[in-house]
CSV table of C-alpha atoms and ligand atoms in Angstrom, one decimal:
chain,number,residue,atom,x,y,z
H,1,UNK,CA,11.0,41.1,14.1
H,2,UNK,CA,12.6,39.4,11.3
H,3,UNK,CA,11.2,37.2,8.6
H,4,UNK,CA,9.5,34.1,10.2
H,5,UNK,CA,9.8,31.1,7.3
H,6,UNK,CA,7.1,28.2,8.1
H,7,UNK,CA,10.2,26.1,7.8
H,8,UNK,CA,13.5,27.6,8.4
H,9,UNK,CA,15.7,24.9,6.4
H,10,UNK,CA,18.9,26.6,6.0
H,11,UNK,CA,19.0,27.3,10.1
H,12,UNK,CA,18.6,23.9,10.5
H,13,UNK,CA,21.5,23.2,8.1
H,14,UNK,CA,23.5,25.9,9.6
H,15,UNK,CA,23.3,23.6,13.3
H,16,UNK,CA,25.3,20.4,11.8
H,17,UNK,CA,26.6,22.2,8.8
H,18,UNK,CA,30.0,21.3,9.9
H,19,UNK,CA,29.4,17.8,10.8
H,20,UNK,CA,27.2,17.1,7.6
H,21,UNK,CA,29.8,18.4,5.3
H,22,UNK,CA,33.0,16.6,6.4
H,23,UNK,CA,30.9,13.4,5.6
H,24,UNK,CA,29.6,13.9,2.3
H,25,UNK,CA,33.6,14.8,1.4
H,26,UNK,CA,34.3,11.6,2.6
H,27,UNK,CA,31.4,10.1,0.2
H,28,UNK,CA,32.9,11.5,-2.8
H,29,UNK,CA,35.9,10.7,-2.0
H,30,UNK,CA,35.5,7.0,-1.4
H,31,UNK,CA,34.3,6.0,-4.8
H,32,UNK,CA,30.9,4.4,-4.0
H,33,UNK,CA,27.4,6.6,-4.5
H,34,UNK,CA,25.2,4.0,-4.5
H,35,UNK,CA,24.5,0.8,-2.9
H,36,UNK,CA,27.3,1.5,-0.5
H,37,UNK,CA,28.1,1.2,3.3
H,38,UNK,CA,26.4,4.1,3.9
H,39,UNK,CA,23.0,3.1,2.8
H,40,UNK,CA,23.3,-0.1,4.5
H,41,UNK,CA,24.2,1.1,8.0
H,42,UNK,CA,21.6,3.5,7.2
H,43,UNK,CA,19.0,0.7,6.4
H,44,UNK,CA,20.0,-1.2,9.8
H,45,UNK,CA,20.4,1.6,12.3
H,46,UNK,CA,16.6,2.8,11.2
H,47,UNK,CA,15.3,-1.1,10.8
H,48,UNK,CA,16.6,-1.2,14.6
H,49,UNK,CA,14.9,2.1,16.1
H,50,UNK,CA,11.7,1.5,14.3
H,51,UNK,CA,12.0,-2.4,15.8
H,52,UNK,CA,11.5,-4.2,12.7
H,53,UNK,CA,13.2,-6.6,11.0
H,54,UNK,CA,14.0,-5.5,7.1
H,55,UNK,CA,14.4,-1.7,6.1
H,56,UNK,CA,15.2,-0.3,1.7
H,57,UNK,CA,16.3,2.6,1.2
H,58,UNK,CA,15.1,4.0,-1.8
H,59,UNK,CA,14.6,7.1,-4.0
H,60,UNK,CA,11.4,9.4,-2.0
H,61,UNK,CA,8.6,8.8,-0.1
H,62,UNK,CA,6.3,8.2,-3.0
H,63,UNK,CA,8.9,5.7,-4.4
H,64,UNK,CA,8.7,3.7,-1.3
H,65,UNK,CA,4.8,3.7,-1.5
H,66,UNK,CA,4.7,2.6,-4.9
H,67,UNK,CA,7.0,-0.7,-4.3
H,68,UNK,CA,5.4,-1.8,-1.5
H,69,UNK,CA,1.9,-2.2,-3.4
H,70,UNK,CA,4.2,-3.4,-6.7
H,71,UNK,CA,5.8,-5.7,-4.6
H,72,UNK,CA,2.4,-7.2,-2.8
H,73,UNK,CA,0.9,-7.6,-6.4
H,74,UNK,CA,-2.3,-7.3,-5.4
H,75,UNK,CA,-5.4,-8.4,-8.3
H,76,UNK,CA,-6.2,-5.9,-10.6
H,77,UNK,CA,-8.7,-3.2,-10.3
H,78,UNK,CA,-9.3,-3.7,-6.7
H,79,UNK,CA,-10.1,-1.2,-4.2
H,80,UNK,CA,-7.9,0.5,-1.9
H,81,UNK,CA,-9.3,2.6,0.6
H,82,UNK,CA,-7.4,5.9,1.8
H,83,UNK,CA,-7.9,9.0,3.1
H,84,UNK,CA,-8.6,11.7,1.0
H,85,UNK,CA,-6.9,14.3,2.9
H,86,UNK,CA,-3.6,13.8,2.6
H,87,UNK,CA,-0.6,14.3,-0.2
H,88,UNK,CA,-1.8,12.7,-3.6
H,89,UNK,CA,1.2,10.7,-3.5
H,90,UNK,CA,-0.4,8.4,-1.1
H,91,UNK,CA,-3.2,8.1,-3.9
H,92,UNK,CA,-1.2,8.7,-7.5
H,93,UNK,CA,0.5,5.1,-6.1
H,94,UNK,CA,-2.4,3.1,-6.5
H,95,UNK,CA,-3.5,4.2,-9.8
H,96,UNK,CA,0.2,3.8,-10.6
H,97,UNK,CA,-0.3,-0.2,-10.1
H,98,UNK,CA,-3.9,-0.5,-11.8
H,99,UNK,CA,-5.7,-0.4,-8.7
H,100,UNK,CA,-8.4,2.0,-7.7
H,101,UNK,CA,-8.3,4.5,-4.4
H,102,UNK,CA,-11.6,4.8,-3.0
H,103,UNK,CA,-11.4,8.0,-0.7
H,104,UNK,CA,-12.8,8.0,2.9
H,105,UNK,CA,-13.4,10.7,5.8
H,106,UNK,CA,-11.1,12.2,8.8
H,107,UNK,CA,-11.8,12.8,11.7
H,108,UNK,CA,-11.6,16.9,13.1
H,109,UNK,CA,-9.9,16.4,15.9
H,110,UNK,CA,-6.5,14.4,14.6
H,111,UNK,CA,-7.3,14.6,10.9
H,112,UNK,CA,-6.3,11.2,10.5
H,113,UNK,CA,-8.7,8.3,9.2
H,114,UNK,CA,-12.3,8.1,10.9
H,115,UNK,CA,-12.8,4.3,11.8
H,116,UNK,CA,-16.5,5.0,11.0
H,117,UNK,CA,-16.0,6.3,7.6
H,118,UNK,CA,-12.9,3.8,6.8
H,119,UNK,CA,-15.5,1.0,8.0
H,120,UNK,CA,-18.6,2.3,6.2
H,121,UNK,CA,-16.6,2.2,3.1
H,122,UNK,CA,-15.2,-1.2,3.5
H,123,UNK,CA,-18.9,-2.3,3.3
H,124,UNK,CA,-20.5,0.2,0.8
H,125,UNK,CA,-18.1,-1.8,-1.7
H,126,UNK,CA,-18.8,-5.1,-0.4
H,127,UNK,CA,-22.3,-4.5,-1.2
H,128,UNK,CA,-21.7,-3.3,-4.3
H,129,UNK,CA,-20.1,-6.8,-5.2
H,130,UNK,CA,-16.8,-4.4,-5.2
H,131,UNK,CA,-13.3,-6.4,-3.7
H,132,UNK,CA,-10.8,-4.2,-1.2
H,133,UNK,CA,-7.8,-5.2,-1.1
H,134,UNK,CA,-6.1,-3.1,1.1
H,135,UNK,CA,-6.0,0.6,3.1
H,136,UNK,CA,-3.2,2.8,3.5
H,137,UNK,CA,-3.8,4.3,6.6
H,138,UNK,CA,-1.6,7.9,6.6
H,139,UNK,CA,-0.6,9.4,10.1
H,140,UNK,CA,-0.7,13.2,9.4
H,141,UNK,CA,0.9,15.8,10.8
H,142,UNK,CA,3.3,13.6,12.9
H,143,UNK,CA,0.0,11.7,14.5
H,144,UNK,CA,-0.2,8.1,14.8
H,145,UNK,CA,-3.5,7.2,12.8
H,146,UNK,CA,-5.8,4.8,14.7
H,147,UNK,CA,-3.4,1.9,13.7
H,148,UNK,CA,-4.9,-0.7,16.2
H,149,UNK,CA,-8.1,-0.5,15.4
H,150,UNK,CA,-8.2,0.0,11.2
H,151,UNK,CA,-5.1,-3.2,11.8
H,152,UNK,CA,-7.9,-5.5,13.8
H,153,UNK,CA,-10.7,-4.5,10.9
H,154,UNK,CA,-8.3,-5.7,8.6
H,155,UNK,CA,-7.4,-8.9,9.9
H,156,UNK,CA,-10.9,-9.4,10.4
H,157,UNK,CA,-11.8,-8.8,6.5
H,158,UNK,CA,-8.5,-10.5,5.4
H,159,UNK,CA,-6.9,-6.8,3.7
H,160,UNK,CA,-3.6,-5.5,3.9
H,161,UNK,CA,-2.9,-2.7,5.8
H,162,UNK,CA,-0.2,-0.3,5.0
H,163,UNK,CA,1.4,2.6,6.3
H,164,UNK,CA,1.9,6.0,4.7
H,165,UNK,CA,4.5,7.6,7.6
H,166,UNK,CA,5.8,9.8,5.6
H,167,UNK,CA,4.8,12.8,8.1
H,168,UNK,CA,5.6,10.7,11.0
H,169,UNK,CA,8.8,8.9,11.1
H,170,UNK,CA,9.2,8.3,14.7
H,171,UNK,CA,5.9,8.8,16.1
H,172,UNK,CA,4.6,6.0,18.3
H,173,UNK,CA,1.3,4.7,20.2
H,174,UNK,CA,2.8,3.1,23.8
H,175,UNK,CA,5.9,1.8,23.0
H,176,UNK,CA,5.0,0.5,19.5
H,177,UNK,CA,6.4,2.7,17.0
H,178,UNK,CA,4.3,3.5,14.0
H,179,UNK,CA,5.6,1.8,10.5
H,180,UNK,CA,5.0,-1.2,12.4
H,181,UNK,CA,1.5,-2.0,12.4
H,182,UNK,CA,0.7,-3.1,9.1
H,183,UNK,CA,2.3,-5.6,6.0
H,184,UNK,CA,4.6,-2.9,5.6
H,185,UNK,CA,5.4,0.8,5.4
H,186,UNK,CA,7.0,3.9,3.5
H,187,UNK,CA,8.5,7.0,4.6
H,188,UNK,CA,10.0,9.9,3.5
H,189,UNK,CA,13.7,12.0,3.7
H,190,UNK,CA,12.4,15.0,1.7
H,191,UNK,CA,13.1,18.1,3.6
H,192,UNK,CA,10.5,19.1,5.4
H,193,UNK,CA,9.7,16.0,6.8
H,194,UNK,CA,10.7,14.7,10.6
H,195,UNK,CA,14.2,13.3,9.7
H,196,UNK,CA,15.0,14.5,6.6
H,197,UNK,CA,18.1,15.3,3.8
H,198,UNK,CA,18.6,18.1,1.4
H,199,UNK,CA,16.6,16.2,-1.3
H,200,UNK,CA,14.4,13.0,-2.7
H,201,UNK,CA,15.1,9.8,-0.2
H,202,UNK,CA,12.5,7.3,1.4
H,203,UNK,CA,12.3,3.9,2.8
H,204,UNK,CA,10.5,0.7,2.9
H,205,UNK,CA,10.0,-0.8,6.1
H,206,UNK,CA,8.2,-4.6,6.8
H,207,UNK,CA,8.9,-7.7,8.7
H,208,UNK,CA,8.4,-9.7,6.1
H,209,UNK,CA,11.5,-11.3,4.8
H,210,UNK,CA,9.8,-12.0,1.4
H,211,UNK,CA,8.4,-8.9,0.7
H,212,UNK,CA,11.8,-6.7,1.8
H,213,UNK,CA,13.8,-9.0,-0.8
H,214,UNK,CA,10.9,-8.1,-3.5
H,215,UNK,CA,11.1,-4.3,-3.0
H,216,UNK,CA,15.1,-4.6,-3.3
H,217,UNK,CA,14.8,-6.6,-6.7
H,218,UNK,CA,12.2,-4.1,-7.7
H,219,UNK,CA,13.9,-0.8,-7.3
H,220,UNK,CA,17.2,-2.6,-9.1
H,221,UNK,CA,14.6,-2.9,-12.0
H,222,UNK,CA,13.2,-6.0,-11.2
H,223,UNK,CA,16.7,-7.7,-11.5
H,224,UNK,CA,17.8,-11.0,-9.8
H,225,UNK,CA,21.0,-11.3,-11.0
H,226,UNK,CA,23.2,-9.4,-12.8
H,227,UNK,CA,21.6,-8.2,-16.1
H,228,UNK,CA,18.3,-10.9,-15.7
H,229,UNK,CA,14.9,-9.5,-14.7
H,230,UNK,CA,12.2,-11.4,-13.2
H,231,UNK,CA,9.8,-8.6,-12.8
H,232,UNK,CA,9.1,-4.9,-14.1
H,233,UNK,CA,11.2,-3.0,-12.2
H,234,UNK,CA,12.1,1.0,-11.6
H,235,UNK,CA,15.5,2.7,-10.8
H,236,UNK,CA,14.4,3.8,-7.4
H,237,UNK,CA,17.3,3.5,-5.2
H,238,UNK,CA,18.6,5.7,-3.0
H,239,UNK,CA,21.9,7.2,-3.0
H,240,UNK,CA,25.3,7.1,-0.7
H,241,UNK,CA,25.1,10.8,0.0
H,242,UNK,CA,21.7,10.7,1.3
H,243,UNK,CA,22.4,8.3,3.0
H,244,UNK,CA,25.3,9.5,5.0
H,245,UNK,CA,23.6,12.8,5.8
H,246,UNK,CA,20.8,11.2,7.2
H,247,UNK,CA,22.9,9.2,8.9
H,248,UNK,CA,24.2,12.4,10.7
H,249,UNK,CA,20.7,13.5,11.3
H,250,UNK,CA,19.4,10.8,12.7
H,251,UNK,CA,22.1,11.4,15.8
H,252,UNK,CA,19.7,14.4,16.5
H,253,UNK,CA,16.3,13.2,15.4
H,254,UNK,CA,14.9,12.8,18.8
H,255,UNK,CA,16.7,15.7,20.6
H,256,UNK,CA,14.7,17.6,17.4
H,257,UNK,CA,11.3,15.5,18.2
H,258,UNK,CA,11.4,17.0,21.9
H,259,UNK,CA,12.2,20.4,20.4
H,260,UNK,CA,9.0,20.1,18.2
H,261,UNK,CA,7.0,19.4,21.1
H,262,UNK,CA,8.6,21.7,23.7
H,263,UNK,CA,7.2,24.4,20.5
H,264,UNK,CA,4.2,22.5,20.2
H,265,UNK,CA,2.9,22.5,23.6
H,266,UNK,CA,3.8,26.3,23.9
H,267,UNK,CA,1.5,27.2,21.2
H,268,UNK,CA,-1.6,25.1,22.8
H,269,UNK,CA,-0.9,26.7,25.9
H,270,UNK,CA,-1.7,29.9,24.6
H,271,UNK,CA,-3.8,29.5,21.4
H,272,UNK,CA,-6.3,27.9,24.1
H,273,UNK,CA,-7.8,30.9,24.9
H,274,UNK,CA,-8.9,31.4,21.2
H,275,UNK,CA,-11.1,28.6,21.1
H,276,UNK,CA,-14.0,29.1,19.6
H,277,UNK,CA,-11.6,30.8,16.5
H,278,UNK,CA,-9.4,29.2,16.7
H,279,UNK,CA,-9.5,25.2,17.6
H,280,UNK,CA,-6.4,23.6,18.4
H,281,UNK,CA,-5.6,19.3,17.4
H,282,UNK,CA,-6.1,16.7,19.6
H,283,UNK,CA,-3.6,14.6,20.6
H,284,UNK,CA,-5.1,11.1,21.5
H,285,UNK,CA,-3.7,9.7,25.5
H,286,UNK,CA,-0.3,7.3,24.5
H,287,UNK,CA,-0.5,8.7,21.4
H,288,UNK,CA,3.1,10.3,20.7
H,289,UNK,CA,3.5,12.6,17.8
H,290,UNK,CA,6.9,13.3,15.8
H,291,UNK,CA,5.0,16.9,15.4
H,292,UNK,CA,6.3,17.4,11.9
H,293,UNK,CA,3.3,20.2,11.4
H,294,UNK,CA,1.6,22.3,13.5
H,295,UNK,CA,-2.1,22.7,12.5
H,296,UNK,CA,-4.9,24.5,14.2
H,297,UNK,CA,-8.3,25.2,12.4
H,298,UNK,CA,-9.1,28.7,12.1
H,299,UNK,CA,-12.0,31.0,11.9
H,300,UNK,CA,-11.6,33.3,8.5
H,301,UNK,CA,-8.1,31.0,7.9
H,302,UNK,CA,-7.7,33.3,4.9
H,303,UNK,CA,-7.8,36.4,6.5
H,304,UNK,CA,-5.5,35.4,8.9
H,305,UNK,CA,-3.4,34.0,6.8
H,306,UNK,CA,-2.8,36.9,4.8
H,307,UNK,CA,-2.8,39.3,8.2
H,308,UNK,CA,0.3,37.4,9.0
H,309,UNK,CA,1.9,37.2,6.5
H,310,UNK,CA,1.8,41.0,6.2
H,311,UNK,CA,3.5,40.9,9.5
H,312,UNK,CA,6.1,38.1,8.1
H,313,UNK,CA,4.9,35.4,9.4
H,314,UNK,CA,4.6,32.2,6.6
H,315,UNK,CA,1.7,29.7,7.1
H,316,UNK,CA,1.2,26.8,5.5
H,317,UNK,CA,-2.5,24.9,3.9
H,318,UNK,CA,-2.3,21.3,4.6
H,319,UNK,CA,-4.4,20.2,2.1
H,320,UNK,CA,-6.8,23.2,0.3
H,321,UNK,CA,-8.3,21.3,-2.1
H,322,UNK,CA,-9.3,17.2,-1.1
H,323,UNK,CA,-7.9,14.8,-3.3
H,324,UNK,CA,-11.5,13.3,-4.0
H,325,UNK,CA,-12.2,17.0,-5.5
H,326,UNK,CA,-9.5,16.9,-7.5
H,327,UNK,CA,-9.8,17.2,-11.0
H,328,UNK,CA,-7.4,13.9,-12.0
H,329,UNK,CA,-10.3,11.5,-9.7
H,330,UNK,CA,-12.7,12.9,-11.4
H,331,UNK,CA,-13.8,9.5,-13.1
H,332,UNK,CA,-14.1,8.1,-9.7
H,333,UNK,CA,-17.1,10.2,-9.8
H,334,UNK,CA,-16.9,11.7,-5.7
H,335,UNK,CA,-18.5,14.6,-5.4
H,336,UNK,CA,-18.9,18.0,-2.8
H,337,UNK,CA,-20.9,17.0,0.1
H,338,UNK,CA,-19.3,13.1,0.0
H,339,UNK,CA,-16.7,13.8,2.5
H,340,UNK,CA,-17.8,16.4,4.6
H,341,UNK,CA,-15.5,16.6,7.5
H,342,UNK,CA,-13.1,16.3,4.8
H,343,UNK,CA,-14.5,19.4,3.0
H,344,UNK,CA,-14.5,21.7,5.9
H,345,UNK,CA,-11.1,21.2,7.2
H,346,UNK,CA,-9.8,22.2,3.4
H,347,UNK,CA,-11.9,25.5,4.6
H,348,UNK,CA,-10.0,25.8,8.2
H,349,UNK,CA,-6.8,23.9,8.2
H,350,UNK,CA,-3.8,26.6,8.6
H,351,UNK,CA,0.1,25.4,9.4
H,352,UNK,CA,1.8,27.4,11.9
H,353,UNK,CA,5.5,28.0,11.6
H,354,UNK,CA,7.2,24.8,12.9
H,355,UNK,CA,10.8,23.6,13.1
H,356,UNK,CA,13.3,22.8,15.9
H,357,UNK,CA,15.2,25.9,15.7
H,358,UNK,CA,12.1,28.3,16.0
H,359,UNK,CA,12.6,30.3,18.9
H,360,UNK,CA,10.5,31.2,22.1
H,361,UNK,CA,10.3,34.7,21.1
H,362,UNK,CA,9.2,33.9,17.7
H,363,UNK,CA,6.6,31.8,18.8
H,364,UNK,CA,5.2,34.4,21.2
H,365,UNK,CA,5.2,36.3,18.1
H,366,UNK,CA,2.9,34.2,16.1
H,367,UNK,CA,0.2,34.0,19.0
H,368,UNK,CA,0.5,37.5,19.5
H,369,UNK,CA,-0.1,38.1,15.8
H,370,UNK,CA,-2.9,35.9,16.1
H,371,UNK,CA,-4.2,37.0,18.8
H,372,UNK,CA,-4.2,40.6,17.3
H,373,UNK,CA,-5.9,39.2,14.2
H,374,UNK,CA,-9.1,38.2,16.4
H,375,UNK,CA,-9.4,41.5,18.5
H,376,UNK,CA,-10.3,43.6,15.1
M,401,PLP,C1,5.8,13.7,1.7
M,401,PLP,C2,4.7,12.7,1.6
M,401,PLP,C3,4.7,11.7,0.7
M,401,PLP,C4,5.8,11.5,-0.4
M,401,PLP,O1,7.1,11.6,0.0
M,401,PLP,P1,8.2,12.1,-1.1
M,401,PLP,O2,9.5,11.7,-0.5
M,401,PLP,O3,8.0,13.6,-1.3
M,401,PLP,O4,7.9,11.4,-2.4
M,401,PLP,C5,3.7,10.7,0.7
M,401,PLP,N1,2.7,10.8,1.7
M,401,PLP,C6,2.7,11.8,2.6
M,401,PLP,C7,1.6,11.8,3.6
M,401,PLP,C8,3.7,12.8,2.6
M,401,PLP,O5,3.6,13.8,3.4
């Protein structure tokens, strides 16, 4: 068996190679890279399948996290609560605009938010005399987070909720797609995500007609007209060529989402029989991933890591150390033991290899392996 990569980018390239490159020609051949047609049919064609009514591109992920709290302005050196497993962008934001993340729990079987720790939280700080002003709820892995609920707690306690889905462009609960619970939301284009380019690209996503037209002046560097700036602004746009790739992409993005899960549901099938070493995610009912990572927890994770990558299989540790453990929130003084669900997934948490193009017989390779990894 060859080399298995955890993400096989360049066979994914190699499928609309032919297609991609005839349009970014035509991108450097038309004389606009920015601002252009592309990002703007770009904008409306993924306003429209998300159902919402104002869409920005912009420059990543992170980018697109950072204006929406720039753009809501919220008072300084409030709290906003988050989940502290996750990528630190969706944290590194808030400290970004003067505000302060205050980290809460998962829960084992999605590894998104617990409503019970989210909740405690909320009130820990209340009693403390401490204001929240908002929660980014994340929705890892490709999972919708528990958006109804942590939405109704925050219309209840007057906060803002936004959405980090980043790892879950596409990804829905009933009908309702996720990016459209909350004030707003920010995703990513990097290229391991869902729908993705060959770099740095994100977007903003809201219904609110006010706060679209702020992000837009924002990532123009705060400029309202030409060479006049209202606010502090950043170059975070994105660009044509982005754009127009992703703009092929997105052609495929569901036929790739049903791929994902046809690989998905073929590892539960047979992993199942590992339980109790290995214990597979659950997938809540109406609940529809974009499955953007496959992640089990696993008994000595790394042992078998190691055992399969020694038969040439790559894994991947989504997230090994928590964020509230990390030595740049150390002044938000969190400590081991705080977060313990948390804790103990960063002990189990291993990424099997997922992307459209895997095959079936390099899936049945990876349970195999796995399976031979428990037998010893
Ligand atoms: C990837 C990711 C981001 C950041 O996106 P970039 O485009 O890399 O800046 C933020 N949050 C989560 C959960 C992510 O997975």
């Amino acid at each position: 068996m060859e080399k298995i990569p955890f993400i096989d980018l360049k066979r994914n390239y190699e499928v609309y190679k032919k297609e991609i490159e005839k349009e970014i020609l035509e991108v450097f051949r038309s004389g606009i890279y920015l601002n252009g047609p592309q990002t703007q049919k770009l904008e409306n064609l993924l306003a429209n399948y998300l159902g919402i009514s104002y869409a920005v591109g912009v420059s990543s992920g992170t980018e697109a996290l950072f204006l929406i709290l720039k753009a809501l302005d919220l008072p300084k050196n409030t709290y906003v609560l988050v989940p502290s497993f996750t990528f630190v962008a969706t944290a590194e934001v808030i400290v970004r605009v003067g505000l302060i993340p205050y980290f809460v729990d998962v829960e084992e079987g999605t590894y998104n938010i617990s409503l019970e720790s989210f909740k405690e939280s909320y009130e820990k700080l209340k009693k403390k005399r401490k204001k929240v002003s908002a929660v980014i709820a994340v929705s890892l892995f490709g999972l919708p987070a528990h958006l109804k609920e942590i939405k109704k707690f925050c219309e209840e306690k007057g906060i803002y909720l936004i959405e980090d889905i980043c790892q879950a462009f596409g990804a829905k609960i009933g009908n309702k797609k996720v990016g459209t619970f909350g004030i707003a939301s920010a995703t990513s284009f990097y290229p391991t995500k869902p729908l993705s380019t060959f770099g740095d690209a994100g977007m903003v996503f809201t219904s609110h007609k006010n706060l679209a037209k702020k992000v837009r002046i924002l990532k123009e560097h705060g400029q309202i007209k030409p060479y006049f700036y209202k606010y502090h602004g950043v170059n975070g746009r994105i660009d044509e060529i982005h754009s127009a790739i992703l703009l092929v992409k997105f052609k495929y993005f569901e036929k790739e989402i049903a791929l994902r899960k046809a690989i998905v549901e073929r590892y539960m099938g047979n992993l199942k029989d590992l339980v109790p070493y290995v214990k597979l995610p659950q997938f809540p009912k109406n609940y529809f991933s974009s499955y953007s990572l496959f992640t089990i927890r696993a008994k000595n994770r790394d042992k078998l890591k190691a055992f399969l990558e020694s038969k040439g299989i790559m894994t991947g540790v989504y997230y090994r150390k928590p964020l509230h453990l990390q030595p740049v929130y150390k002044d938000l003084n969190f400590k081991n033991g705080d977060l313990p669900i948390t804790e103990r997934l960063a002990k189990e948490v291993l990424s099997l290899p997922l992307h459209p193009y895997l095959t079936e017989k390099e899936i049945d390779y990876v349970i195999l392996s796995i399976k031979e990894f428990y037998k010893k």
